[in-house]
Amino acid sequence: MKNIADGPLASIIITNYNKSNFLLDSLKSSLKQTYKKKEIIFFDDKSTDSSLKKIKNFKIKNKYKFKIITNLKKKKSFATYNHISAVAKSLTKAKGKYIFLLDSDDYFHQEKLKKIIKTFEKNKNCKFILDQPILKYENKEIKKNFHYNLSTNKWPKFPPTSCMCFEKKTLKRVLKKISFKKFPNLAIDFRLAVYYSLVLQEFLIHKSHLTFYRQVEESMDSKYIKYRSKEWWLRRYEAFEFLNLILKKNKLPTNKGVDFFVTRLLNKFLNI
């Protein structure tokens, strides 16, 4: 990619549900990218707050061009599948070669698209790139670094959804492989990380911190207190079940070590 103007089209998919207090930050950060060859798709999953009104007023007032998709159908039984469905529906409208996922309470560094697309174009076999998150608290920011060793770590520990960027063609195929209407506590980022890292093995973790990952009390993850909540142990059990299902389907060795059996035993003990 000799020049930014010569680069491929990028699609930013912003998924939103009741995040009216934050969504303009995510949208503005997408609009202000130094990489200009982009489209923005804003998907609202039947919010009950002022999200839709705010986003429509912002678009009209500033005369910005971006797509708004509203899900008017009755929501599915659990939020994690709703998120997967939102991404899948947005993909049908996306025209970009590369897809950037963004939760509406997070936002991007202005150089994100430029740096990630440059990396994609230099690594033609790479289908999935993650950047590093900046944890955004009310009064401070903390840079977090993720590393992944494919040879020793079968449990994918990757940055969150808003740090994930994909080749569109491959993402469409992978979404069909992970979209089980079960595992209600298992978010899209873990599902994608499992498939790309363990099955496809076509990914790269960028060293740059390009995503602001907002830490808010009302987030979907707030109830999963590590080791100390039933919800955390249930999600961990579901993660093992999903992980082994994917491995088995692809004729790979399953993960049934001590951690797996301890997790299963505790779920039975806690009557989860």
mmCIF file of C-alpha atoms in Angstrom, residues 26-175:
data_model
loop_
_atom_site.group_PDB
_atom_site.id
_atom_site.type_symbol
_atom_site.label_atom_id
_atom_site.label_comp_id
_atom_site.label_asym_id
_atom_site.label_seq_id
_atom_site.Cartn_x
_atom_site.Cartn_y
_atom_site.Cartn_z
ATOM 1 C CA SER A 26 -17.271 5.689 19.297
ATOM 2 C CA LEU A 27 -18.811 7.291 16.220
ATOM 3 C CA LYS A 28 -16.637 10.417 16.326
ATOM 4 C CA SER A 29 -13.479 8.333 16.698
ATOM 5 C CA SER A 30 -14.502 6.403 13.584
ATOM 6 C CA LEU A 31 -15.219 9.543 11.594
ATOM 7 C CA LYS A 32 -11.891 11.141 12.588
ATOM 8 C CA GLN A 33 -9.682 8.305 11.366
ATOM 9 C CA THR A 34 -6.681 9.455 9.342
ATOM 10 C CA TYR A 35 -7.456 6.582 6.969
ATOM 11 C CA LYS A 36 -10.224 8.061 4.840
ATOM 12 C CA LYS A 37 -11.256 5.136 2.635
ATOM 13 C CA LYS A 38 -13.838 3.801 5.043
ATOM 14 C CA GLU A 39 -17.513 3.275 5.689
ATOM 15 C CA ILE A 40 -19.294 3.239 9.044
ATOM 16 C CA ILE A 41 -22.224 0.990 9.877
ATOM 17 C CA PHE A 42 -24.073 1.708 13.114
ATOM 18 C CA PHE A 43 -26.258 -1.178 14.284
ATOM 19 C CA ASP A 44 -28.777 -0.526 17.043
ATOM 20 C CA ASP A 45 -30.202 -3.679 18.598
ATOM 21 C CA LYS A 46 -33.610 -2.381 19.650
ATOM 22 C CA SER A 47 -32.347 -0.006 22.346
ATOM 23 C CA THR A 48 -34.843 1.238 24.907
ATOM 24 C CA ASP A 49 -32.898 4.402 25.787
ATOM 25 C CA SER A 50 -32.307 7.502 23.621
ATOM 26 C CA SER A 51 -29.620 5.862 21.454
ATOM 27 C CA LEU A 52 -31.474 5.966 18.139
ATOM 28 C CA LYS A 53 -32.712 9.509 18.605
ATOM 29 C CA LYS A 54 -29.222 10.706 19.515
ATOM 30 C CA ILE A 55 -27.496 9.015 16.592
ATOM 31 C CA LYS A 56 -30.077 10.194 14.038
ATOM 32 C CA ASN A 57 -29.936 13.778 15.307
ATOM 33 C CA PHE A 58 -26.136 13.703 15.158
ATOM 34 C CA LYS A 59 -26.209 12.473 11.562
ATOM 35 C CA ILE A 60 -28.736 15.093 10.414
ATOM 36 C CA LYS A 61 -27.112 17.999 12.262
ATOM 37 C CA ASN A 62 -23.598 17.294 10.974
ATOM 38 C CA LYS A 63 -24.594 15.922 7.549
ATOM 39 C CA TYR A 64 -22.350 12.898 7.976
ATOM 40 C CA LYS A 65 -22.696 9.888 5.714
ATOM 41 C CA PHE A 66 -22.908 6.592 7.562
ATOM 42 C CA LYS A 67 -25.372 3.720 7.618
ATOM 43 C CA ILE A 68 -27.819 3.171 10.468
ATOM 44 C CA ILE A 69 -29.350 -0.284 10.851
ATOM 45 C CA THR A 70 -32.116 -0.749 13.399
ATOM 46 C CA ASN A 71 -33.197 -4.149 14.632
ATOM 47 C CA LEU A 72 -36.947 -3.937 15.133
ATOM 48 C CA LYS A 73 -37.570 -7.633 15.647
ATOM 49 C CA LYS A 74 -38.034 -9.219 19.049
ATOM 50 C CA LYS A 75 -34.658 -9.870 20.673
ATOM 51 C CA LYS A 76 -33.261 -13.360 21.097
ATOM 52 C CA SER A 77 -33.054 -15.058 24.459
ATOM 53 C CA PHE A 78 -29.604 -13.817 25.465
ATOM 54 C CA ALA A 79 -27.352 -10.820 24.838
ATOM 55 C CA THR A 80 -24.267 -12.662 23.608
ATOM 56 C CA TYR A 81 -26.140 -14.202 20.690
ATOM 57 C CA ASN A 82 -27.750 -10.838 19.945
ATOM 58 C CA HIS A 83 -24.255 -9.401 19.546
ATOM 59 C CA ILE A 84 -23.240 -12.142 17.108
ATOM 60 C CA SER A 85 -26.467 -11.601 15.173
ATOM 61 C CA ALA A 86 -25.843 -7.832 15.038
ATOM 62 C CA VAL A 87 -22.407 -8.345 13.506
ATOM 63 C CA ALA A 88 -23.726 -10.895 11.010
ATOM 64 C CA LYS A 89 -26.557 -8.595 9.875
ATOM 65 C CA SER A 90 -24.175 -5.640 9.570
ATOM 66 C CA LEU A 91 -21.813 -7.726 7.445
ATOM 67 C CA THR A 92 -24.526 -8.129 4.814
ATOM 68 C CA LYS A 93 -24.362 -4.346 4.285
ATOM 69 C CA ALA A 94 -20.571 -3.983 4.563
ATOM 70 C CA LYS A 95 -18.584 -3.401 1.363
ATOM 71 C CA GLY A 96 -15.094 -3.188 2.839
ATOM 72 C CA LYS A 97 -12.282 -5.676 2.374
ATOM 73 C CA TYR A 98 -11.505 -5.413 6.082
ATOM 74 C CA ILE A 99 -13.920 -5.288 9.028
ATOM 75 C CA PHE A 100 -13.284 -3.393 12.261
ATOM 76 C CA LEU A 101 -15.596 -4.255 15.160
ATOM 77 C CA LEU A 102 -16.384 -1.558 17.714
ATOM 78 C CA ASP A 103 -18.665 -1.760 20.750
ATOM 79 C CA SER A 104 -20.471 1.545 21.161
ATOM 80 C CA ASP A 105 -18.983 2.249 24.606
ATOM 81 C CA ASP A 106 -15.407 1.953 23.268
ATOM 82 C CA TYR A 107 -13.536 4.134 20.759
ATOM 83 C CA PHE A 108 -10.516 4.104 18.425
ATOM 84 C CA HIS A 109 -7.212 5.955 18.288
ATOM 85 C CA GLN A 110 -7.276 8.108 15.138
ATOM 86 C CA GLU A 111 -4.403 6.120 13.572
ATOM 87 C CA LYS A 112 -5.984 2.694 14.103
ATOM 88 C CA LEU A 113 -7.296 1.970 10.623
ATOM 89 C CA LYS A 114 -4.146 3.260 8.950
ATOM 90 C CA LYS A 115 -1.816 1.078 11.040
ATOM 91 C CA ILE A 116 -3.922 -2.091 10.971
ATOM 92 C CA ILE A 117 -4.636 -1.984 7.235
ATOM 93 C CA LYS A 118 -0.949 -1.391 6.532
ATOM 94 C CA THR A 119 -0.204 -4.545 8.557
ATOM 95 C CA PHE A 120 -2.886 -6.540 6.719
ATOM 96 C CA GLU A 121 -1.489 -5.510 3.339
ATOM 97 C CA LYS A 122 2.040 -6.514 4.363
ATOM 98 C CA ASN A 123 0.856 -9.900 5.670
ATOM 99 C CA LYS A 124 -1.336 -11.277 2.891
ATOM 100 C CA ASN A 125 -1.998 -14.606 4.644
ATOM 101 C CA CYS A 126 -3.244 -12.941 7.825
ATOM 102 C CA LYS A 127 -7.024 -13.037 8.300
ATOM 103 C CA PHE A 128 -7.333 -11.596 11.823
ATOM 104 C CA ILE A 129 -5.427 -8.790 13.559
ATOM 105 C CA LEU A 130 -5.806 -7.519 17.108
ATOM 106 C CA ASP A 131 -4.353 -4.362 18.584
ATOM 107 C CA GLN A 132 -3.709 -3.762 22.280
ATOM 108 C CA PRO A 133 -6.370 -2.097 24.481
ATOM 109 C CA ILE A 134 -6.114 0.982 26.640
ATOM 110 C CA LEU A 135 -8.355 0.401 29.654
ATOM 111 C CA LYS A 136 -10.347 3.602 30.024
ATOM 112 C CA TYR A 137 -11.469 4.385 33.574
ATOM 113 C CA GLU A 138 -13.191 7.571 34.686
ATOM 114 C CA ASN A 139 -9.974 9.136 35.986
ATOM 115 C CA LYS A 140 -7.166 7.105 34.441
ATOM 116 C CA GLU A 141 -5.993 5.050 31.481
ATOM 117 C CA ILE A 142 -3.989 1.825 31.669
ATOM 118 C CA LYS A 143 -2.290 0.175 28.714
ATOM 119 C CA LYS A 144 -2.686 -3.599 28.732
ATOM 120 C CA ASN A 145 -0.537 -5.991 26.731
ATOM 121 C CA PHE A 146 -1.671 -9.362 25.408
ATOM 122 C CA HIS A 147 0.645 -12.075 24.141
ATOM 123 C CA TYR A 148 -0.263 -15.459 22.737
ATOM 124 C CA ASN A 149 1.920 -18.552 22.375
ATOM 125 C CA LEU A 150 0.202 -20.970 20.026
ATOM 126 C CA SER A 151 2.512 -23.861 20.917
ATOM 127 C CA THR A 152 1.817 -23.867 24.671
ATOM 128 C CA ASN A 153 -1.505 -22.094 25.274
ATOM 129 C CA LYS A 154 -4.696 -23.751 24.070
ATOM 130 C CA TRP A 155 -6.866 -21.308 26.027
ATOM 131 C CA PRO A 156 -7.026 -18.125 23.905
ATOM 132 C CA LYS A 157 -6.445 -14.966 25.914
ATOM 133 C CA PHE A 158 -6.989 -12.170 23.460
ATOM 134 C CA PRO A 159 -7.941 -8.472 23.591
ATOM 135 C CA PRO A 160 -11.695 -7.683 23.618
ATOM 136 C CA THR A 161 -14.080 -7.310 20.687
ATOM 137 C CA SER A 162 -13.282 -3.684 19.848
ATOM 138 C CA CYS A 163 -9.632 -4.650 19.263
ATOM 139 C CA MET A 164 -10.584 -7.214 16.611
ATOM 140 C CA CYS A 165 -10.148 -6.635 12.868
ATOM 141 C CA PHE A 166 -10.840 -9.152 10.112
ATOM 142 C CA GLU A 167 -10.671 -9.960 6.454
ATOM 143 C CA LYS A 168 -14.386 -9.831 5.580
ATOM 144 C CA LYS A 169 -14.526 -12.925 3.396
ATOM 145 C CA THR A 170 -13.105 -15.163 6.120
ATOM 146 C CA LEU A 171 -15.166 -13.541 8.897
ATOM 147 C CA LYS A 172 -18.434 -14.386 7.103
ATOM 148 C CA ARG A 173 -17.436 -18.034 7.023
ATOM 149 C CA VAL A 174 -16.222 -18.122 10.634
ATOM 150 C CA LEU A 175 -19.392 -16.505 12.012
#
